[in-house]
XYZ file of C-alpha atoms in Angstrom:
453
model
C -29.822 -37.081 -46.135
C -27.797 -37.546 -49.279
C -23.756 -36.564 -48.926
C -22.785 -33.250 -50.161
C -20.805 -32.619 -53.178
C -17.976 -30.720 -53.246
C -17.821 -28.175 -56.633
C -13.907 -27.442 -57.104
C -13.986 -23.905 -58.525
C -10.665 -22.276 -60.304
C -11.119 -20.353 -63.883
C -14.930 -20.970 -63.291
C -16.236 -18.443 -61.331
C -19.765 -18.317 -62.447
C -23.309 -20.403 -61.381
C -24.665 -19.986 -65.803
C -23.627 -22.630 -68.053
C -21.097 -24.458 -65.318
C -20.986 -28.100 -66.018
C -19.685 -28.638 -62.646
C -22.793 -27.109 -60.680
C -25.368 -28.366 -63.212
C -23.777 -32.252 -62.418
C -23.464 -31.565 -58.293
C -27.016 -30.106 -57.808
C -28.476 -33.201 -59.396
C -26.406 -35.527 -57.051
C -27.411 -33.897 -53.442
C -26.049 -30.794 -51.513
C -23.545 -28.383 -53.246
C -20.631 -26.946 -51.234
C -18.959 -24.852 -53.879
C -15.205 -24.278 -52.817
C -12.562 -21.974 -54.128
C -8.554 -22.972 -52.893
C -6.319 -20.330 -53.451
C -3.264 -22.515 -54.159
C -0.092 -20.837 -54.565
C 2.121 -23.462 -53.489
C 0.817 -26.227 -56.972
C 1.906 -23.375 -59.210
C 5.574 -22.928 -57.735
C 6.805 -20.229 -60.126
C 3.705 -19.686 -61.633
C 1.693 -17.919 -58.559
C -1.029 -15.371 -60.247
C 0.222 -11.669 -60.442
C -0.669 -8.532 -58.928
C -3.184 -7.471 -61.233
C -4.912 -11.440 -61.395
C -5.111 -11.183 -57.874
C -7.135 -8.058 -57.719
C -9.476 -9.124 -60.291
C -9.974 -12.383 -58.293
C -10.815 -10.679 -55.511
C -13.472 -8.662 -56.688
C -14.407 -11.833 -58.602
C -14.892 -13.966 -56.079
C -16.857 -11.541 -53.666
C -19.437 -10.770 -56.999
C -19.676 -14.907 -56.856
C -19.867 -15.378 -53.571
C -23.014 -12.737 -53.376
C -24.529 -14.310 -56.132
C -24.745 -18.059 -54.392
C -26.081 -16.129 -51.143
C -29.192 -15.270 -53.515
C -29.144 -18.598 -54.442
C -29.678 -20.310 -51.110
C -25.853 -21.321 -50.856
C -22.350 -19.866 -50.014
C -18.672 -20.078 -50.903
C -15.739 -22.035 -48.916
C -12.622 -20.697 -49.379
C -9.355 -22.773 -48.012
C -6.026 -21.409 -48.684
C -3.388 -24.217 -49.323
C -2.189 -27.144 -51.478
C -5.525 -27.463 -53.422
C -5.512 -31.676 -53.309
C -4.537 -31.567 -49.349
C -7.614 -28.716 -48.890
C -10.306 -30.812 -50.634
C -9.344 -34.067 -49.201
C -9.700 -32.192 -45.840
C -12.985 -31.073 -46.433
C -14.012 -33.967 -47.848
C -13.408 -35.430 -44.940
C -15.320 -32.336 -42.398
C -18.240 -32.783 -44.579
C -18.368 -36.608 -45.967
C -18.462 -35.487 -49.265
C -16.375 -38.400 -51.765
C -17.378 -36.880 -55.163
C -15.768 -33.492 -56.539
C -16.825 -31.733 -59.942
C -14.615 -29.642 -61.775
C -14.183 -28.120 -64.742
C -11.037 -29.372 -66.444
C -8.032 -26.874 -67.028
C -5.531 -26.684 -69.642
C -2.232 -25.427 -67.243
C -0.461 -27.807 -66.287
C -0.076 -27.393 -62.566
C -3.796 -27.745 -62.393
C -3.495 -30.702 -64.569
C -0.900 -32.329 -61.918
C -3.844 -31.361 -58.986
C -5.745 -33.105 -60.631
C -4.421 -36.077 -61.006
C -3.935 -35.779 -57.419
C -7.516 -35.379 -56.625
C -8.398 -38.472 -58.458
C -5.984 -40.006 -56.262
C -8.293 -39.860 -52.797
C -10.966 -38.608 -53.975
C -13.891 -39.381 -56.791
C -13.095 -36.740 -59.361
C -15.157 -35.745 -62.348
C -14.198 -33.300 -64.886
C -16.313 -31.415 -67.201
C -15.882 -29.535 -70.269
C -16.493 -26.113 -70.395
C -13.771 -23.691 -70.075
C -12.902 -24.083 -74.134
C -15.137 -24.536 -77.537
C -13.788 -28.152 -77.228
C -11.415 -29.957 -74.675
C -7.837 -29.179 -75.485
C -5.924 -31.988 -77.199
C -9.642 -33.466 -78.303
C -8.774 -32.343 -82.432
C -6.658 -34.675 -84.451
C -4.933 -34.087 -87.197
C -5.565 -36.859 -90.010
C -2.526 -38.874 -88.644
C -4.293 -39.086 -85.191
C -1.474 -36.118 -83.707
C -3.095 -32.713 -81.962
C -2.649 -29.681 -83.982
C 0.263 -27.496 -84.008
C -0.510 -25.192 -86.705
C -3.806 -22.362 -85.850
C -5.251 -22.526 -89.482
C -5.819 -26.475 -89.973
C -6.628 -26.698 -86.138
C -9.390 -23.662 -87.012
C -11.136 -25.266 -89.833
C -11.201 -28.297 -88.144
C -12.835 -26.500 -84.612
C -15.581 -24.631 -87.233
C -16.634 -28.165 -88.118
C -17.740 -28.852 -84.270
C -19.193 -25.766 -84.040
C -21.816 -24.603 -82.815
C -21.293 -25.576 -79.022
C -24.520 -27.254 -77.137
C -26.086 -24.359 -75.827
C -25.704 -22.946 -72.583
C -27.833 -23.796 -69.698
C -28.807 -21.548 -66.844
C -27.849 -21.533 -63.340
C -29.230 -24.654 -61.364
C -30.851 -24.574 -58.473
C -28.405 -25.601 -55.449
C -29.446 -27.111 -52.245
C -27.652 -26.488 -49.228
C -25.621 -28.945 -46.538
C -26.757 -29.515 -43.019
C -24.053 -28.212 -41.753
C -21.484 -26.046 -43.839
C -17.254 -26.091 -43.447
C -14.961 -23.323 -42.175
C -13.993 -20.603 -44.920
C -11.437 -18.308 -44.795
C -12.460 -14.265 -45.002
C -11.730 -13.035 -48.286
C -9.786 -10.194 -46.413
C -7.753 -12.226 -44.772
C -6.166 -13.632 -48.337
C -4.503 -9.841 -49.126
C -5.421 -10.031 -52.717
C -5.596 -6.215 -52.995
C -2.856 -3.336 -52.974
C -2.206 -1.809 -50.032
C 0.205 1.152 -50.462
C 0.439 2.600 -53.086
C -2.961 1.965 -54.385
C -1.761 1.313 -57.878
C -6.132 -0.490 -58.695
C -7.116 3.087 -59.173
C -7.289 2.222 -62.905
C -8.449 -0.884 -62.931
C -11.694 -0.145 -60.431
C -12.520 2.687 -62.981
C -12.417 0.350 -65.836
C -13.733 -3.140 -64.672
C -16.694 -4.710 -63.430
C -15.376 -8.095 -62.407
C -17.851 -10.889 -61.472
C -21.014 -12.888 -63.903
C -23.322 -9.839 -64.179
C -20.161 -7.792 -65.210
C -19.481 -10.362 -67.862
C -22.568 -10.446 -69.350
C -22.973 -6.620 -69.421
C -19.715 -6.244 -71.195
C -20.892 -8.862 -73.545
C -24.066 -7.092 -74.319
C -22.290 -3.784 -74.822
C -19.962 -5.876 -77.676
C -23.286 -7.095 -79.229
C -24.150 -3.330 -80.126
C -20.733 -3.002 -81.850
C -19.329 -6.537 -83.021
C -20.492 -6.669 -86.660
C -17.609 -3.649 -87.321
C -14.990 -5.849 -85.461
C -13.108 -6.704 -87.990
C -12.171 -2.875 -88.607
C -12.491 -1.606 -85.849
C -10.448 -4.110 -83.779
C -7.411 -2.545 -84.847
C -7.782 0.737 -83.985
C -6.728 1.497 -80.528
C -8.224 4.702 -80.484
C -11.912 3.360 -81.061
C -14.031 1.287 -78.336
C -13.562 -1.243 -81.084
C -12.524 -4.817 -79.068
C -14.771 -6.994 -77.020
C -12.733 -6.548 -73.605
C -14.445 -10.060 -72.491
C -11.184 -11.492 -71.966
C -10.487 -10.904 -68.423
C -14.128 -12.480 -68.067
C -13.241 -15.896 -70.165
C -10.160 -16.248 -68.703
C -11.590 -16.611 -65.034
C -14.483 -17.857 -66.223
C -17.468 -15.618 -65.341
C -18.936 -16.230 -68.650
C -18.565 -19.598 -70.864
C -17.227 -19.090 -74.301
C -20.075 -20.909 -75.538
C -22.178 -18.157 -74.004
C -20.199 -15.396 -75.957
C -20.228 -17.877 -79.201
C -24.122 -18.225 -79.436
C -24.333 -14.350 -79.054
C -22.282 -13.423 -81.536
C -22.497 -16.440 -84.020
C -26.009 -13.924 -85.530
C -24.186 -10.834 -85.137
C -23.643 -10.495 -88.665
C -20.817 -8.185 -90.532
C -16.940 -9.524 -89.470
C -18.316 -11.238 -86.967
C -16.522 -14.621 -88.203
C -12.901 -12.382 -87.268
C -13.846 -12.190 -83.329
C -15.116 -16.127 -83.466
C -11.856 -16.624 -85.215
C -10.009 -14.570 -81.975
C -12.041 -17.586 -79.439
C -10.767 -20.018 -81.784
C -7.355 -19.135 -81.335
C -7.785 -18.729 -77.602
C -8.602 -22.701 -78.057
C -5.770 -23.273 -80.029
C -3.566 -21.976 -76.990
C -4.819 -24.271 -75.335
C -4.637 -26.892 -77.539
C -0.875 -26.001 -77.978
C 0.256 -25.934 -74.017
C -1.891 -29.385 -73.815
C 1.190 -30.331 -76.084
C 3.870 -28.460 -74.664
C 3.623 -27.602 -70.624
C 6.814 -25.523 -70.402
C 5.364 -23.497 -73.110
C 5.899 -20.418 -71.336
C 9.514 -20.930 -70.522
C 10.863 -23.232 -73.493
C 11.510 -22.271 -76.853
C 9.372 -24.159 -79.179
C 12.279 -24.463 -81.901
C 15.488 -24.751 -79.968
C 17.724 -23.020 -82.357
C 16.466 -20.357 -80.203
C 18.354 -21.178 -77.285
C 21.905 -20.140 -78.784
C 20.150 -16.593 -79.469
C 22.164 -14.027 -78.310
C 19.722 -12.489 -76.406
C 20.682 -8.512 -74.494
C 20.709 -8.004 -71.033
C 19.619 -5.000 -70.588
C 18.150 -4.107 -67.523
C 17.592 -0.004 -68.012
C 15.736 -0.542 -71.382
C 13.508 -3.043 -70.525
C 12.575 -0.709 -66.857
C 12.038 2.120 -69.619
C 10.204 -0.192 -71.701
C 7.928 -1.453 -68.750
C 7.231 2.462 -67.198
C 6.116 3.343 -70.995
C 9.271 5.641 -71.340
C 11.029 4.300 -74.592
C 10.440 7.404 -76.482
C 8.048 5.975 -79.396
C 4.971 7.345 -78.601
C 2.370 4.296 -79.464
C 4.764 2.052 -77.075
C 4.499 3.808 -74.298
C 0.850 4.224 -74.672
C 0.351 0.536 -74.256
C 2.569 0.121 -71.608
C 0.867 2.944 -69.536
C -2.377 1.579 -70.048
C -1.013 -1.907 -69.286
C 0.025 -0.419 -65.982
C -3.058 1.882 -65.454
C -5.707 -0.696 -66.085
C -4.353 -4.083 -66.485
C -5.328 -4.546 -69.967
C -3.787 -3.374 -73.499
C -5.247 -3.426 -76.886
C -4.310 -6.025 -79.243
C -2.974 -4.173 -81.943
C -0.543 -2.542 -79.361
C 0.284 -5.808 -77.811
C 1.872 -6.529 -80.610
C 3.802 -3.789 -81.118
C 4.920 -3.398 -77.723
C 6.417 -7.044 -77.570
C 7.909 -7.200 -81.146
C 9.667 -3.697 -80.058
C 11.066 -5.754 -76.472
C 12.118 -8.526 -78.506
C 12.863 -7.303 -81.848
C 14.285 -3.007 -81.072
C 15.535 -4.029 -77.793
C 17.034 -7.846 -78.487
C 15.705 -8.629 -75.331
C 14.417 -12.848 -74.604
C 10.410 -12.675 -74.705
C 10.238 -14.423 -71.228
C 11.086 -11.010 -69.783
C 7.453 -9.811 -71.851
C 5.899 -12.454 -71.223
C 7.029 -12.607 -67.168
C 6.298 -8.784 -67.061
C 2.717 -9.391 -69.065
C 1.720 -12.564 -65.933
C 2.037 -10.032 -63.656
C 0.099 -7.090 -64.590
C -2.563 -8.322 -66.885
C -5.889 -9.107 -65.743
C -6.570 -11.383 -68.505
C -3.050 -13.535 -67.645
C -3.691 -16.518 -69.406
C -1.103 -18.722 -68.955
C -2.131 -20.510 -72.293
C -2.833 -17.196 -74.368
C -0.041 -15.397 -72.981
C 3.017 -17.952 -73.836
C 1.603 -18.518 -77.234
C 1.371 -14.997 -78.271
C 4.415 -14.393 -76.953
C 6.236 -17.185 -78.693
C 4.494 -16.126 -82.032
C 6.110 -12.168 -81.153
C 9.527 -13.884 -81.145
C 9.826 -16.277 -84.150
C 9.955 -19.165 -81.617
C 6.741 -20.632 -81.730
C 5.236 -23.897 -82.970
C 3.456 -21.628 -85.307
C 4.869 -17.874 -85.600
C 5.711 -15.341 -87.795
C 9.381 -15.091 -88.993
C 11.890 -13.610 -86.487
C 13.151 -11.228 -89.252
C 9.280 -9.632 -89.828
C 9.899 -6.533 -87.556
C 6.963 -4.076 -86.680
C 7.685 -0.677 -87.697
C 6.238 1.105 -84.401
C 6.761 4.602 -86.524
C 4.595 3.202 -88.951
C 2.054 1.557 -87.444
C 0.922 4.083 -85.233
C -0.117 6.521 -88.098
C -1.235 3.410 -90.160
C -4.121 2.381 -86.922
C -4.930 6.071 -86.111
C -3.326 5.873 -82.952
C -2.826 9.654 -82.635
C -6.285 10.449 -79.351
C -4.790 6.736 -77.911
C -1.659 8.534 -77.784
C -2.893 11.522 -76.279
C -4.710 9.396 -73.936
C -2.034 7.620 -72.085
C 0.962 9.758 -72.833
C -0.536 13.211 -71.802
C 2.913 14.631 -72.172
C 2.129 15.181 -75.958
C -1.029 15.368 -75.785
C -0.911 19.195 -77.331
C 0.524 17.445 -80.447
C -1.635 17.337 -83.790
C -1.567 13.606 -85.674
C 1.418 14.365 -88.269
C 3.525 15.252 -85.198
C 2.200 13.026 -82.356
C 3.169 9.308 -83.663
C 7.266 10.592 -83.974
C 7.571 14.292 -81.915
C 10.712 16.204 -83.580
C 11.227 18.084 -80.277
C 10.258 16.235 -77.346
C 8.948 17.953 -74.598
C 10.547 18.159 -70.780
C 10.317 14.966 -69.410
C 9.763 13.157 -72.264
C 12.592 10.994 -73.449
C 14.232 10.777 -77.374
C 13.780 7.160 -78.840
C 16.165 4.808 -76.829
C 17.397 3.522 -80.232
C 16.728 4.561 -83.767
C 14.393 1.861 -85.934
C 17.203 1.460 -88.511
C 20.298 0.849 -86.282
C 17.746 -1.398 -83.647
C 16.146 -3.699 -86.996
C 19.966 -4.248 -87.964
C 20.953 -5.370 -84.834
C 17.880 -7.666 -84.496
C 18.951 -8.553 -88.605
C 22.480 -9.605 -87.144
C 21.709 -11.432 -83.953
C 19.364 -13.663 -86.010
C 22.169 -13.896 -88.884
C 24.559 -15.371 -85.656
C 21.948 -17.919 -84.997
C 21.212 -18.946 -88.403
C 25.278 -19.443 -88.393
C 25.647 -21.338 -85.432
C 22.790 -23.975 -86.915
């Protein structure tokens, strides 16, 4: 009988449009394995809230290969030492992957290839990162010349169904998912997130369909937290239980602003594209002026910032639905970081650290690049001295029932009261800072650095 093939699963977690399993079921018998590797990543280990949604994750993909005739190996360990080991249980030589943008999974990859006959597919972006050149032959650093250049490759080959998947004679020893501890214990803080999500390939697509109803209003309705406005398939592209080619061909027809969500995909390949460039992305400033910025260290505000307890009302929303559900709308992303980094003068890492660990959708990529465009310190980012008005904005997206939501407190407030409360009510805290006296300080710090230069 033909050797089996091993299918190295990461980001991927789906049988529908999967390079890897399309190329391994036409070579011979497909043991599909999943290494939770936390030693590769060092520092970068996957965070509470990841972990939970790979759990649930990989038990929706495990059932779904059980329909299909197969199973799931999972190995805890190194993920090169686990696949060369069972490579060698099985006599399997060839691996497919899909190929991955961080860049500890680049290094495991490289030491796959090493022992082992490693092939790497496309599939987890529009194009392979670091694939568009600029006319000088250099990758693209800037979004909108690295957009208009993606639209030109677009649309992606459609997407292919599931194969069919033969089995091995005899299949390794997996783990139990159990056993791996992915899930809270006590205190239960999922409560949220199990109410919200539907993690796995059927989940995916359902949330997808539910986006078709609603997408050609996007545009609009994207920035208004209070509306069911945003697509919510990010937790799903980031671990890969739908292809973004999938969610391209479905909306490419959807007519209306449709072009402003394939424009939000885009940039999710241009984060990419951008930590292809730069791998300590996440901890490096991208202009180094920035590393003379005088920076607070302030310990108390950024605890009240993370519990959603600053005292403006639309940033404390986020951050309690952050907490409660592991996901926060865009428009309040923004806010909520700009206010860490800009009211509070505190270094983005501590965002972007706090944002690893309780987002679902923690995309190492997405996250450092948004992030780094927040702060002024990107490749390509908005000026340091553009502060969000959080005062403003939240009357200015309708914010007042997303308030009332997530900061029940004021929930008996009516809209011309609710963004900015003149008497706050028990257990509610007054602003931590004033907007004027926290955009002058922000003013002045970047003043000192423009000094120092």
């Amino acid at each position: 009988m033909t050797e089996p093939v091993l299918v190295w699963l990461r980001q991927d977690l789906r049988l529908a449009d999967q390079a890897a399993f399309v190329a391994a079921a036409a070579e011979g018998p497909v043991i599909p394995v999943y290494v939770l590797d936390d030693e590769t990543p060092r520092h970068r280990r996957m965070g509470g809230a990841s972990r939970w949604w790979l759990h649930h994750s990989l038990t929706s993909l495990a059932a779904d290969l059980r329909k299909a005739g197969s199973r799931l190996v999972l190995r805890r360990g190194r993920a090169d030492e686990q696949l060369r080991a069972l490579a060698q249980a099985t006599g399997a030589r060839r691996v497919h992957a899909l190929g991955h943008a961080e860049p500890w999974w680049r290094n495991a990859e490289r030491s796959v290839a090493k022992s082992l006959d490693l092939v790497l597919h496309p599939g987890q972006y529009l194009v392979p990162p670091g694939t568009l050149r600029t006319g000088s032959g250099q990758p693209y650093r800037i979004y909108t010349p690295f957009w208009r250049t993606l639209v030109q490759h677009m649309p992606p080959p459609p997407p292919v169904p599931a194969p069919d998947l033969s089995a091995p004679v005899q299949w390794p020893a997996s783990d139990d998912l159990n056993d791996w501890q992915l899930l809270p214990t006590a205190p239960d803080w999922a409560a949220g997130m199990r109410q919200e999500w539907t993690p796995g390939e059927a989940g995916a697509q359902t949330r997808l369909d539910r986006f078709a109803e609603c997408a050609a209003r996007y545009g609009t309705a994207r920035n208004l937290p209070s509306q069911a406005g945003t697509s919510k398939l990010s937790p799903h592209l980031h671990f890969g239980e739908i292809s973004v080619a999938r969610v391209w061909h479905a909306m490419a027809g959807a007519g209306g602003s449709v072009e402003v969500f394939l424009g939000e995909l885009g940039w999710r390949d241009y984060a990419a594209n951008v930590l292809w460039q730069f791998p300590d992305y996440a901890t490096a400033n991208a202009k180094p002026a920035f590393d003379r910025m005088d920076w607070r260290d302030a310990p108390d505000e950024v605890r009240a910032w993370q519990r959603g307890m600053t005292g403006y009302p639309i940033v404390d929303a986020g951050m309690r639905e952050l907490w409660a559900t592991g996901w926060m709308h865009n428009r309040v992303r923004m806010i909520a970081a700009s206010f860490l980094v800009k009211h509070l003068c505190v270094d983005w890492r501590e965002g972007e650290r706090w944002f690893w660990d309780t987002l679902v959708d923690a995309d190492h990529a997405a996250n450092a690049v948004n992030w780094q465009w927040t702060a002024g310190t990107g490749v390509d980012a908005q000026m340091f001295v553009r502060i969000m008005a959080p005062l403003v904005q939240s009357p200015k997206f309708d914010c007042g029932d997303y308030i009332r939501r997530w900061v029940p407190e004021l929930a008996h407030l009516p809209d011309p009261l609710i963004h900015d409360p003149p008497l706050r009510p028990r257990g509610y805290p007054a602003p931590i800072i004033g907007h004027v006296e926290a955009r002058a300080r922000a003013l002045a710090a970047h003043d000192r650095l423009k000094a120092d230069i």
